[in-house]
mmCIF file of C-alpha atoms in Angstrom:
data_model
loop_
_atom_site.group_PDB
_atom_site.id
_atom_site.type_symbol
_atom_site.label_atom_id
_atom_site.label_comp_id
_atom_site.label_asym_id
_atom_site.label_seq_id
_atom_site.Cartn_x
_atom_site.Cartn_y
_atom_site.Cartn_z
ATOM 1 C CA MET A 1 114.750 106.573 219.891
ATOM 2 C CA CYS A 2 112.167 106.298 217.093
ATOM 3 C CA VAL A 3 111.479 102.775 215.862
ATOM 4 C CA PHE A 4 110.143 102.282 212.351
ATOM 5 C CA MET A 5 108.230 99.178 211.328
ATOM 6 C CA ASN A 6 107.128 98.005 207.922
ATOM 7 C CA ASP A 7 103.375 97.891 207.282
ATOM 8 C CA ASN A 8 103.162 94.124 207.679
ATOM 9 C CA SER A 9 104.959 94.139 211.023
ATOM 10 C CA LEU A 10 102.772 97.018 212.225
ATOM 11 C CA LYS A 11 99.611 95.230 211.106
ATOM 12 C CA ILE A 12 100.554 92.109 213.053
ATOM 13 C CA LYS A 13 101.222 94.145 216.205
ATOM 14 C CA ILE A 14 97.939 96.040 215.805
ATOM 15 C CA LYS A 15 95.948 92.829 215.362
ATOM 16 C CA LYS A 16 97.512 91.446 218.532
ATOM 17 C CA ALA A 17 96.828 94.647 220.506
ATOM 18 C CA THR A 18 93.242 95.015 219.316
ATOM 19 C CA ARG A 19 92.155 91.434 219.970
ATOM 20 C CA ASN A 20 89.200 91.405 222.390
ATOM 21 C CA ASN A 21 89.248 95.220 222.411
ATOM 22 C CA TRP A 22 87.307 96.171 219.271
ATOM 23 C CA LYS A 23 84.146 96.969 221.255
ATOM 24 C CA THR A 24 86.129 99.778 222.888
ATOM 25 C CA ILE A 25 88.166 100.872 219.858
ATOM 26 C CA LEU A 26 85.417 101.083 217.237
ATOM 27 C CA PRO A 27 83.137 103.499 219.129
ATOM 28 C CA GLU A 28 86.179 105.676 219.830
ATOM 29 C CA LEU A 29 87.251 105.950 216.165
ATOM 30 C CA THR A 30 83.851 105.937 214.470
ATOM 31 C CA GLY A 31 81.703 107.895 216.907
ATOM 32 C CA LEU A 32 79.085 105.130 216.769
ATOM 33 C CA PRO A 33 77.277 104.183 219.990
ATOM 34 C CA PRO A 34 78.461 101.004 221.761
ATOM 35 C CA ASN A 35 75.151 99.229 221.063
ATOM 36 C CA LYS A 36 76.155 99.011 217.388
ATOM 37 C CA PHE A 37 78.763 96.468 218.458
ATOM 38 C CA ARG A 38 76.484 93.809 219.922
ATOM 39 C CA ASN A 39 75.768 90.357 218.543
ATOM 40 C CA ILE A 40 72.145 91.098 217.657
ATOM 41 C CA HIS A 41 70.443 91.700 214.308
ATOM 42 C CA GLN A 42 70.062 95.417 213.626
ATOM 43 C CA PRO A 43 70.419 98.079 210.887
ATOM 44 C CA CYS A 44 73.848 98.088 209.263
ATOM 45 C CA PRO A 45 76.009 101.136 210.133
ATOM 46 C CA LEU A 46 78.101 100.580 206.993
ATOM 47 C CA CYS A 47 75.635 100.339 204.089
ATOM 48 C CA ARG A 48 73.018 102.123 206.253
ATOM 49 C CA GLN A 49 70.205 99.967 204.906
ATOM 50 C CA GLY A 50 67.819 97.357 206.236
ATOM 51 C CA GLU A 51 66.417 96.759 209.687
ATOM 52 C CA ASP A 52 67.684 93.271 210.432
ATOM 53 C CA ARG A 53 70.645 92.529 208.185
ATOM 54 C CA TYR A 54 73.736 93.255 210.362
ATOM 55 C CA ARG A 55 75.275 91.858 213.511
ATOM 56 C CA PHE A 56 78.627 92.292 215.265
ATOM 57 C CA ASP A 57 79.664 88.777 216.344
ATOM 58 C CA ASP A 58 83.310 89.596 217.216
ATOM 59 C CA LYS A 59 84.518 86.034 216.604
ATOM 60 C CA LYS A 60 87.816 85.273 218.322
ATOM 61 C CA GLY A 61 87.926 88.909 219.462
ATOM 62 C CA ALA A 62 88.815 90.042 215.929
ATOM 63 C CA GLY A 63 85.960 92.546 215.604
ATOM 64 C CA THR A 64 84.124 90.460 213.020
ATOM 65 C CA TYR A 65 80.723 91.480 211.687
ATOM 66 C CA PHE A 66 78.306 90.347 209.020
ATOM 67 C CA CYS A 67 75.798 92.162 206.793
ATOM 68 C CA ASN A 68 73.799 90.267 204.202
ATOM 69 C CA ARG A 69 73.990 93.262 201.877
ATOM 70 C CA CYS A 70 77.519 94.700 202.102
ATOM 71 C CA GLY A 71 79.310 91.565 203.297
ATOM 72 C CA ALA A 72 81.486 90.491 206.203
ATOM 73 C CA GLY A 73 84.817 91.493 207.662
ATOM 74 C CA ASP A 74 86.864 92.159 210.783
ATOM 75 C CA GLY A 75 87.488 95.281 212.842
ATOM 76 C CA LEU A 76 90.063 96.609 210.393
ATOM 77 C CA THR A 77 87.661 96.160 207.475
ATOM 78 C CA PHE A 78 84.887 97.863 209.453
ATOM 79 C CA LEU A 79 87.042 100.957 209.963
ATOM 80 C CA GLN A 80 88.047 101.072 206.300
ATOM 81 C CA LYS A 81 84.409 101.007 205.183
ATOM 82 C CA ARG A 82 83.028 103.319 207.856
ATOM 83 C CA LEU A 83 85.782 105.948 207.572
ATOM 84 C CA ASP A 84 86.191 105.465 203.801
ATOM 85 C CA LYS A 85 89.963 105.198 204.152
ATOM 86 C CA PRO A 86 92.505 102.737 202.730
ATOM 87 C CA GLU A 87 94.096 100.138 204.992
ATOM 88 C CA GLU A 88 97.346 102.090 205.275
ATOM 89 C CA GLU A 89 95.595 105.158 206.735
ATOM 90 C CA VAL A 90 93.495 103.055 209.116
ATOM 91 C CA LEU A 91 96.638 101.333 210.409
ATOM 92 C CA LYS A 92 98.165 104.768 211.091
ATOM 93 C CA LEU A 93 95.053 105.827 213.008
ATOM 94 C CA LEU A 94 95.206 102.680 215.122
ATOM 95 C CA ASP A 95 98.947 103.059 215.645
ATOM 96 C CA ASP A 96 98.451 106.625 216.854
ATOM 97 C CA LEU A 97 95.567 105.615 219.151
ATOM 98 C CA LEU A 98 97.279 102.556 220.611
ATOM 99 C CA GLY A 99 100.800 104.029 220.769
ATOM 100 C CA ILE A 100 102.423 100.968 219.217
ATOM 101 C CA THR A 101 105.205 102.913 217.473
ATOM 102 C CA SER A 102 105.406 105.905 219.811
ATOM 103 C CA GLY A 103 104.921 104.062 223.083
ATOM 104 C CA ASN A 104 102.367 106.713 224.137
ATOM 105 C CA PRO A 105 98.843 105.226 223.855
ATOM 106 C CA LYS A 106 95.880 107.631 223.859
ATOM 107 C CA MET A 107 93.507 105.102 225.362
ATOM 108 C CA GLU A 108 93.830 102.269 227.818
ATOM 109 C CA LEU A 109 92.922 98.859 226.501
ATOM 110 C CA LYS A 110 91.198 96.732 229.052
ATOM 111 C CA GLN A 111 91.788 93.029 229.038
ATOM 112 C CA ALA A 112 88.509 91.472 228.002
ATOM 113 C CA ALA A 113 87.054 88.822 230.249
ATOM 114 C CA TYR A 114 87.555 85.304 228.974
ATOM 115 C CA GLU A 115 84.662 83.999 226.945
ATOM 116 C CA PRO A 116 84.630 80.394 225.754
ATOM 117 C CA GLU A 117 84.648 80.155 221.985
ATOM 118 C CA ILE A 118 81.215 79.373 220.594
ATOM 119 C CA PRO A 119 81.243 76.837 217.747
ATOM 120 C CA ASP A 120 80.236 78.159 214.350
ATOM 121 C CA THR A 121 76.741 77.457 213.095
ATOM 122 C CA ARG A 122 76.840 74.860 210.305
ATOM 123 C CA VAL A 123 74.146 74.691 207.643
ATOM 124 C CA ILE A 124 72.811 71.269 206.636
ATOM 125 C CA ILE A 125 71.669 71.081 203.026
ATOM 126 C CA PRO A 126 69.322 69.513 202.217
ATOM 127 C CA ALA A 127 67.481 69.356 205.537
ATOM 128 C CA PRO A 128 67.138 65.750 206.800
ATOM 129 C CA LEU A 129 63.833 64.033 206.128
ATOM 130 C CA HIS A 130 63.189 63.666 209.873
ATOM 131 C CA ALA A 131 63.548 67.432 210.474
ATOM 132 C CA LYS A 132 60.551 69.130 212.019
ATOM 133 C CA SER A 133 58.615 71.577 209.857
ATOM 134 C CA ALA A 134 60.106 75.067 209.859
ATOM 135 C CA TYR A 135 58.337 77.698 211.964
ATOM 136 C CA LEU A 136 58.516 80.691 209.646
ATOM 137 C CA ASN A 137 57.147 83.417 211.928
ATOM 138 C CA HIS A 138 59.936 85.893 212.561
ATOM 139 C CA TRP A 139 60.561 87.149 216.103
ATOM 140 C CA LYS A 140 60.443 90.768 214.893
ATOM 141 C CA TYR A 141 58.418 90.858 211.663
ATOM 142 C CA GLY A 142 55.860 88.151 212.332
ATOM 143 C CA LYS A 143 54.358 86.099 209.511
ATOM 144 C CA PRO A 144 55.998 86.474 206.075
ATOM 145 C CA SER A 145 53.932 87.923 203.239
ATOM 146 C CA ARG A 146 55.581 85.507 200.789
ATOM 147 C CA THR A 147 57.639 82.350 201.237
ATOM 148 C CA TRP A 148 59.680 80.523 198.608
ATOM 149 C CA GLU A 149 61.024 77.009 198.996
ATOM 150 C CA TYR A 150 64.396 76.056 197.516
ATOM 151 C CA THR A 151 65.040 72.354 196.955
ATOM 152 C CA ASP A 152 67.720 70.154 195.461
ATOM 153 C CA ALA A 153 67.168 68.179 192.245
ATOM 154 C CA ASN A 154 65.392 65.442 194.228
ATOM 155 C CA GLY A 155 62.897 67.860 195.719
ATOM 156 C CA ASP A 156 64.374 67.803 199.232
ATOM 157 C CA ILE A 157 64.169 71.164 201.031
ATOM 158 C CA CYS A 158 67.406 73.142 201.239
ATOM 159 C CA PHE A 159 66.171 76.460 202.644
ATOM 160 C CA TYR A 160 63.360 79.008 202.585
ATOM 161 C CA ILE A 161 63.370 82.637 201.485
ATOM 162 C CA CYS A 162 60.850 84.752 203.416
ATOM 163 C CA ARG A 163 59.656 88.216 202.473
ATOM 164 C CA PHE A 164 58.344 90.575 205.146
ATOM 165 C CA ASP A 165 56.536 93.776 204.155
ATOM 166 C CA ILE A 166 57.369 96.227 206.932
ATOM 167 C CA GLY A 167 55.431 99.287 205.807
ATOM 168 C CA GLU A 168 56.094 102.439 203.776
ATOM 169 C CA GLY A 169 56.903 100.286 200.758
ATOM 170 C CA LYS A 170 59.861 98.682 202.546
ATOM 171 C CA LYS A 171 60.628 94.986 202.816
ATOM 172 C CA GLU A 172 63.044 92.572 204.421
ATOM 173 C CA VAL A 173 63.992 89.282 202.750
ATOM 174 C CA ILE A 174 65.452 86.745 205.195
ATOM 175 C CA PRO A 175 66.545 83.136 204.583
ATOM 176 C CA MET A 176 65.849 80.205 206.916
ATOM 177 C CA THR A 177 68.076 77.115 206.815
ATOM 178 C CA TYR A 178 68.365 73.901 208.806
ATOM 179 C CA CYS A 179 71.501 74.125 210.978
ATOM 180 C CA HIS A 180 73.682 72.570 213.635
ATOM 181 C CA TYR A 181 74.049 75.455 216.069
ATOM 182 C CA PHE A 182 74.999 76.435 219.606
ATOM 183 C CA ASP A 183 71.948 77.140 221.774
ATOM 184 C CA LYS A 184 72.855 79.702 224.441
ATOM 185 C CA ARG A 185 69.858 78.878 226.610
ATOM 186 C CA SER A 186 70.777 75.223 227.025
ATOM 187 C CA ASN A 187 74.509 75.805 226.502
ATOM 188 C CA GLU A 188 74.714 72.904 224.047
ATOM 189 C CA MET A 189 74.722 72.135 220.338
ATOM 190 C CA ARG A 190 71.333 71.540 218.722
ATOM 191 C CA TYR A 191 69.766 70.903 215.323
ATOM 192 C CA GLY A 192 66.949 73.003 213.919
ATOM 193 C CA TRP A 193 65.774 75.746 211.598
ATOM 194 C CA ARG A 194 67.531 79.090 211.990
ATOM 195 C CA TRP A 195 67.268 82.526 210.418
ATOM 196 C CA LYS A 196 70.499 82.049 208.498
ATOM 197 C CA GLY A 197 71.514 81.997 204.847
ATOM 198 C CA VAL A 198 74.071 79.868 203.039
ATOM 199 C CA THR A 199 77.330 81.843 202.819
ATOM 200 C CA LYS A 200 80.695 81.266 201.171
ATOM 201 C CA SER A 201 82.139 79.991 204.451
ATOM 202 C CA ASP A 202 79.656 77.085 204.395
ATOM 203 C CA ASN A 203 81.475 75.654 201.351
ATOM 204 C CA VAL A 204 78.238 74.668 199.631
ATOM 205 C CA ARG A 205 76.551 76.191 196.600
ATOM 206 C CA ARG A 206 72.927 77.285 196.745
ATOM 207 C CA PRO A 207 70.491 75.532 194.402
ATOM 208 C CA LEU A 208 68.442 77.391 191.819
ATOM 209 C CA TYR A 209 64.805 78.180 192.542
ATOM 210 C CA ASN A 210 62.393 75.880 190.635
ATOM 211 C CA LEU A 211 65.234 73.420 190.080
ATOM 212 C CA THR A 212 63.044 70.286 189.926
ATOM 213 C CA ALA A 213 61.144 71.668 186.917
ATOM 214 C CA LEU A 214 64.250 71.341 184.739
ATOM 215 C CA ASP A 215 64.152 67.533 184.683
ATOM 216 C CA LYS A 216 60.442 67.042 184.094
ATOM 217 C CA PRO A 217 59.928 65.110 180.820
ATOM 218 C CA GLU A 218 57.766 67.855 179.323
ATOM 219 C CA ASN A 219 60.498 70.441 179.995
ATOM 220 C CA LYS A 220 63.566 68.595 178.695
ATOM 221 C CA ASP A 221 63.799 70.571 175.436
ATOM 222 C CA LYS A 222 62.511 73.912 176.661
ATOM 223 C CA TRP A 223 64.602 77.035 176.918
ATOM 224 C CA VAL A 224 65.392 78.202 180.446
ATOM 225 C CA LEU A 225 64.535 81.772 181.430
ATOM 226 C CA VAL A 226 66.707 83.203 184.234
ATOM 227 C CA VAL A 227 65.161 86.171 186.028
ATOM 228 C CA GLU A 228 66.091 88.160 189.138
ATOM 229 C CA GLY A 229 64.080 87.260 192.219
ATOM 230 C CA GLU A 230 61.514 84.671 193.215
ATOM 231 C CA LYS A 231 58.551 86.967 192.588
ATOM 232 C CA ALA A 232 59.677 87.489 188.988
ATOM 233 C CA ALA A 233 60.268 83.737 188.590
ATOM 234 C CA ASP A 234 56.717 82.964 189.694
ATOM 235 C CA ALA A 235 55.345 85.576 187.294
ATOM 236 C CA GLY A 236 57.399 84.223 184.394
ATOM 237 C CA ARG A 237 56.256 80.669 185.120
ATOM 238 C CA ASP A 238 52.610 81.748 185.094
ATOM 239 C CA MET A 239 52.862 83.844 181.928
ATOM 240 C CA ILE A 240 55.331 82.062 179.643
ATOM 241 C CA GLU A 241 54.811 78.306 179.609
ATOM 242 C CA GLU A 242 57.278 77.854 176.740
ATOM 243 C CA PHE A 243 60.146 78.402 179.219
ATOM 244 C CA VAL A 244 61.308 76.801 182.440
ATOM 245 C CA VAL A 245 61.786 79.848 184.685
ATOM 246 C CA VAL A 246 64.453 79.862 187.414
ATOM 247 C CA THR A 247 66.215 82.362 189.652
ATOM 248 C CA TRP A 248 68.890 82.417 192.334
ATOM 249 C CA SER A 249 68.775 83.565 195.961
ATOM 250 C CA GLY A 250 70.496 86.498 197.627
ATOM 251 C CA GLY A 251 70.374 89.130 194.886
ATOM 252 C CA THR A 252 72.983 90.362 192.447
ATOM 253 C CA LYS A 253 75.905 89.952 194.863
ATOM 254 C CA SER A 254 75.270 86.240 195.384
ATOM 255 C CA ILE A 255 75.634 84.935 191.828
ATOM 256 C CA ASN A 256 78.900 83.149 192.581
ATOM 257 C CA ASN A 257 77.362 81.425 195.621
ATOM 258 C CA THR A 258 74.945 79.582 193.339
ATOM 259 C CA ASP A 259 75.264 76.218 191.597
ATOM 260 C CA TRP A 260 74.616 76.979 187.921
ATOM 261 C CA SER A 261 75.736 73.561 186.654
ATOM 262 C CA PRO A 262 72.151 72.279 186.067
ATOM 263 C CA LEU A 263 72.002 74.773 183.176
ATOM 264 C CA SER A 264 75.251 73.557 181.614
ATOM 265 C CA ARG A 265 73.505 71.846 178.688
ATOM 266 C CA ARG A 266 70.431 74.018 178.359
ATOM 267 C CA ASN A 267 69.578 76.901 176.054
ATOM 268 C CA VAL A 268 69.214 79.937 178.319
ATOM 269 C CA LEU A 269 67.738 83.420 178.094
ATOM 270 C CA ILE A 270 68.736 85.843 180.892
ATOM 271 C CA TRP A 271 66.336 88.689 181.719
ATOM 272 C CA ASN A 272 67.052 90.538 184.956
ATOM 273 C CA ASP A 273 65.782 93.764 186.523
ATOM 274 C CA HIS A 274 65.789 97.000 184.532
ATOM 275 C CA ASP A 275 68.633 98.711 186.422
ATOM 276 C CA SER A 276 72.423 98.786 186.565
ATOM 277 C CA PRO A 277 72.830 95.912 189.090
ATOM 278 C CA GLY A 278 70.451 93.827 186.980
ATOM 279 C CA TYR A 279 72.411 94.453 183.784
ATOM 280 C CA SER A 280 75.701 93.647 185.494
ATOM 281 C CA ALA A 281 74.198 90.431 186.847
ATOM 282 C CA THR A 282 73.011 89.483 183.362
ATOM 283 C CA ILE A 283 76.529 89.775 181.962
ATOM 284 C CA GLU A 284 78.039 87.877 184.888
ATOM 285 C CA ILE A 285 75.575 84.984 184.542
ATOM 286 C CA PHE A 286 76.144 84.922 180.767
ATOM 287 C CA ARG A 287 79.880 84.596 181.373
ATOM 288 C CA LEU A 288 79.455 81.809 183.929
ATOM 289 C CA LEU A 289 77.141 79.775 181.721
ATOM 290 C CA PHE A 290 79.330 80.281 178.667
ATOM 291 C CA GLU A 291 82.298 78.893 180.603
ATOM 292 C CA TYR A 292 80.300 75.781 181.541
ATOM 293 C CA ASN A 293 79.572 74.885 177.931
ATOM 294 C CA ALA A 294 79.812 77.144 174.885
ATOM 295 C CA ASP A 295 78.238 74.509 172.648
ATOM 296 C CA ARG A 296 74.655 75.692 173.125
ATOM 297 C CA LYS A 297 72.690 78.927 173.034
ATOM 298 C CA ILE A 298 72.875 81.604 175.707
ATOM 299 C CA LYS A 299 71.102 84.892 175.157
ATOM 300 C CA MET A 300 70.379 88.093 177.070
ATOM 301 C CA LEU A 301 67.446 90.473 177.140
ATOM 302 C CA VAL A 302 67.133 94.090 178.288
ATOM 303 C CA SER A 303 63.770 95.592 179.240
ATOM 304 C CA PRO A 304 62.379 98.439 177.075
ATOM 305 C CA ASP A 305 63.782 101.898 177.877
ATOM 306 C CA SER A 306 60.247 103.097 178.521
ATOM 307 C CA LYS A 307 60.012 100.985 181.670
ATOM 308 C CA GLU A 308 60.842 102.532 185.038
ATOM 309 C CA GLU A 309 64.030 101.643 186.874
ATOM 310 C CA GLY A 310 63.850 98.239 188.580
ATOM 311 C CA TRP A 311 61.025 96.975 186.324
ATOM 312 C CA ASP A 312 60.806 93.207 185.875
ATOM 313 C CA ILE A 313 58.428 90.615 184.496
ATOM 314 C CA ALA A 314 56.461 90.555 187.763
ATOM 315 C CA ASP A 315 55.652 94.232 187.192
ATOM 316 C CA GLY A 316 54.537 93.297 183.690
ATOM 317 C CA GLN A 317 52.164 90.726 185.128
ATOM 318 C CA ALA A 318 50.778 93.282 187.612
ATOM 319 C CA GLU A 319 50.246 95.754 184.756
ATOM 320 C CA GLY A 320 48.295 93.176 182.773
ATOM 321 C CA ALA A 321 50.862 92.965 179.977
ATOM 322 C CA ASP A 322 49.833 91.311 176.715
ATOM 323 C CA VAL A 323 51.517 87.896 176.947
ATOM 324 C CA ASN A 324 51.784 87.442 173.178
ATOM 325 C CA LYS A 325 53.469 90.831 172.747
ATOM 326 C CA LEU A 326 55.786 89.974 175.636
ATOM 327 C CA LYS A 327 56.830 86.726 173.967
ATOM 328 C CA GLN A 328 57.332 88.518 170.658
ATOM 329 C CA TYR A 329 59.569 91.072 172.368
ATOM 330 C CA MET A 330 61.628 88.292 173.948
ATOM 331 C CA VAL A 331 62.236 86.639 170.582
ATOM 332 C CA GLN A 332 63.013 89.804 168.636
ATOM 333 C CA GLN A 333 65.113 91.706 171.179
ATOM 334 C CA SER A 334 67.233 88.942 172.752
ATOM 335 C CA PHE A 335 70.914 88.985 171.856
ATOM 336 C CA GLY A 336 74.110 87.144 172.666
ATOM 337 C CA ALA A 337 77.542 86.064 171.494
ATOM 338 C CA LEU A 338 75.869 83.204 169.611
ATOM 339 C CA SER A 339 73.299 84.701 167.267
ATOM 340 C CA CYS A 340 70.234 82.479 167.047
ATOM 341 C CA LYS A 341 66.455 82.508 167.027
ATOM 342 C CA ILE A 342 64.399 81.323 169.991
ATOM 343 C CA LYS A 343 62.040 78.675 168.697
#
């Protein structure tokens, strides 16, 4: 007799059958080697970028993974992304493999050995005043070529962003945050600095870079320039003293993880990288700031078409750009829903 189940019922049965078995199932369906499903930092098999941005932590046996570029998910999500198939088709593949509907499984699922659940790492922001200084040498990449410190409005350290130049023009950007974490060597919870960023699951918003400059008396009436990336923020600060220059951490996909409220009553000009992700980020930040308070000026700026893709103000500094011409361009070419002149 053939038994038919609705998709929701099938999904529940598949999740139950696959628990603690994803390390066997995923290599079978994806053709990836088993070492891609270990809880160590390694290149991501989904976005196929980076050297140290992905790990397969398999929390609660659900096949969970995390990549700081393409995001997080469970075993079902992994299959959808890797095979480029919708959930419905992936469920059918799993049903066929596990024999849930037919009763004829094509592989034997071994009962995984019991492993005690490891408590989640919890970020502590800002880091306590008694915290030891962070040791920023990475176990794989060594000493960072650049380090940026993010603080709260009081100047207390929240986290670091470290850039590692790894050769052939490639880089890795890795955050370090003070955490309460499980130490496997001592088998106990500890406090200390970890190579971990602030994610949505931490339920805390990341501060802006250069946040303390906003409240300095000499900057109270200045426009704020939002740029993409700490390197660009440093360049803008050095070149254009008429603005307070800030940025956010984590790139264009982390805008909503940031606390933008300190800009709620400031006049803002947004000037991101000269590429599609940069333009999309500009519009998204414009929308967020406009929702905070429409009763002040928010403007956007696009780099000249003559610039190469990805160009930003840091490239302008490296090229020896004429600062006066740069300022003139910012005034003349900025635009927004509220038409106004930058004074």
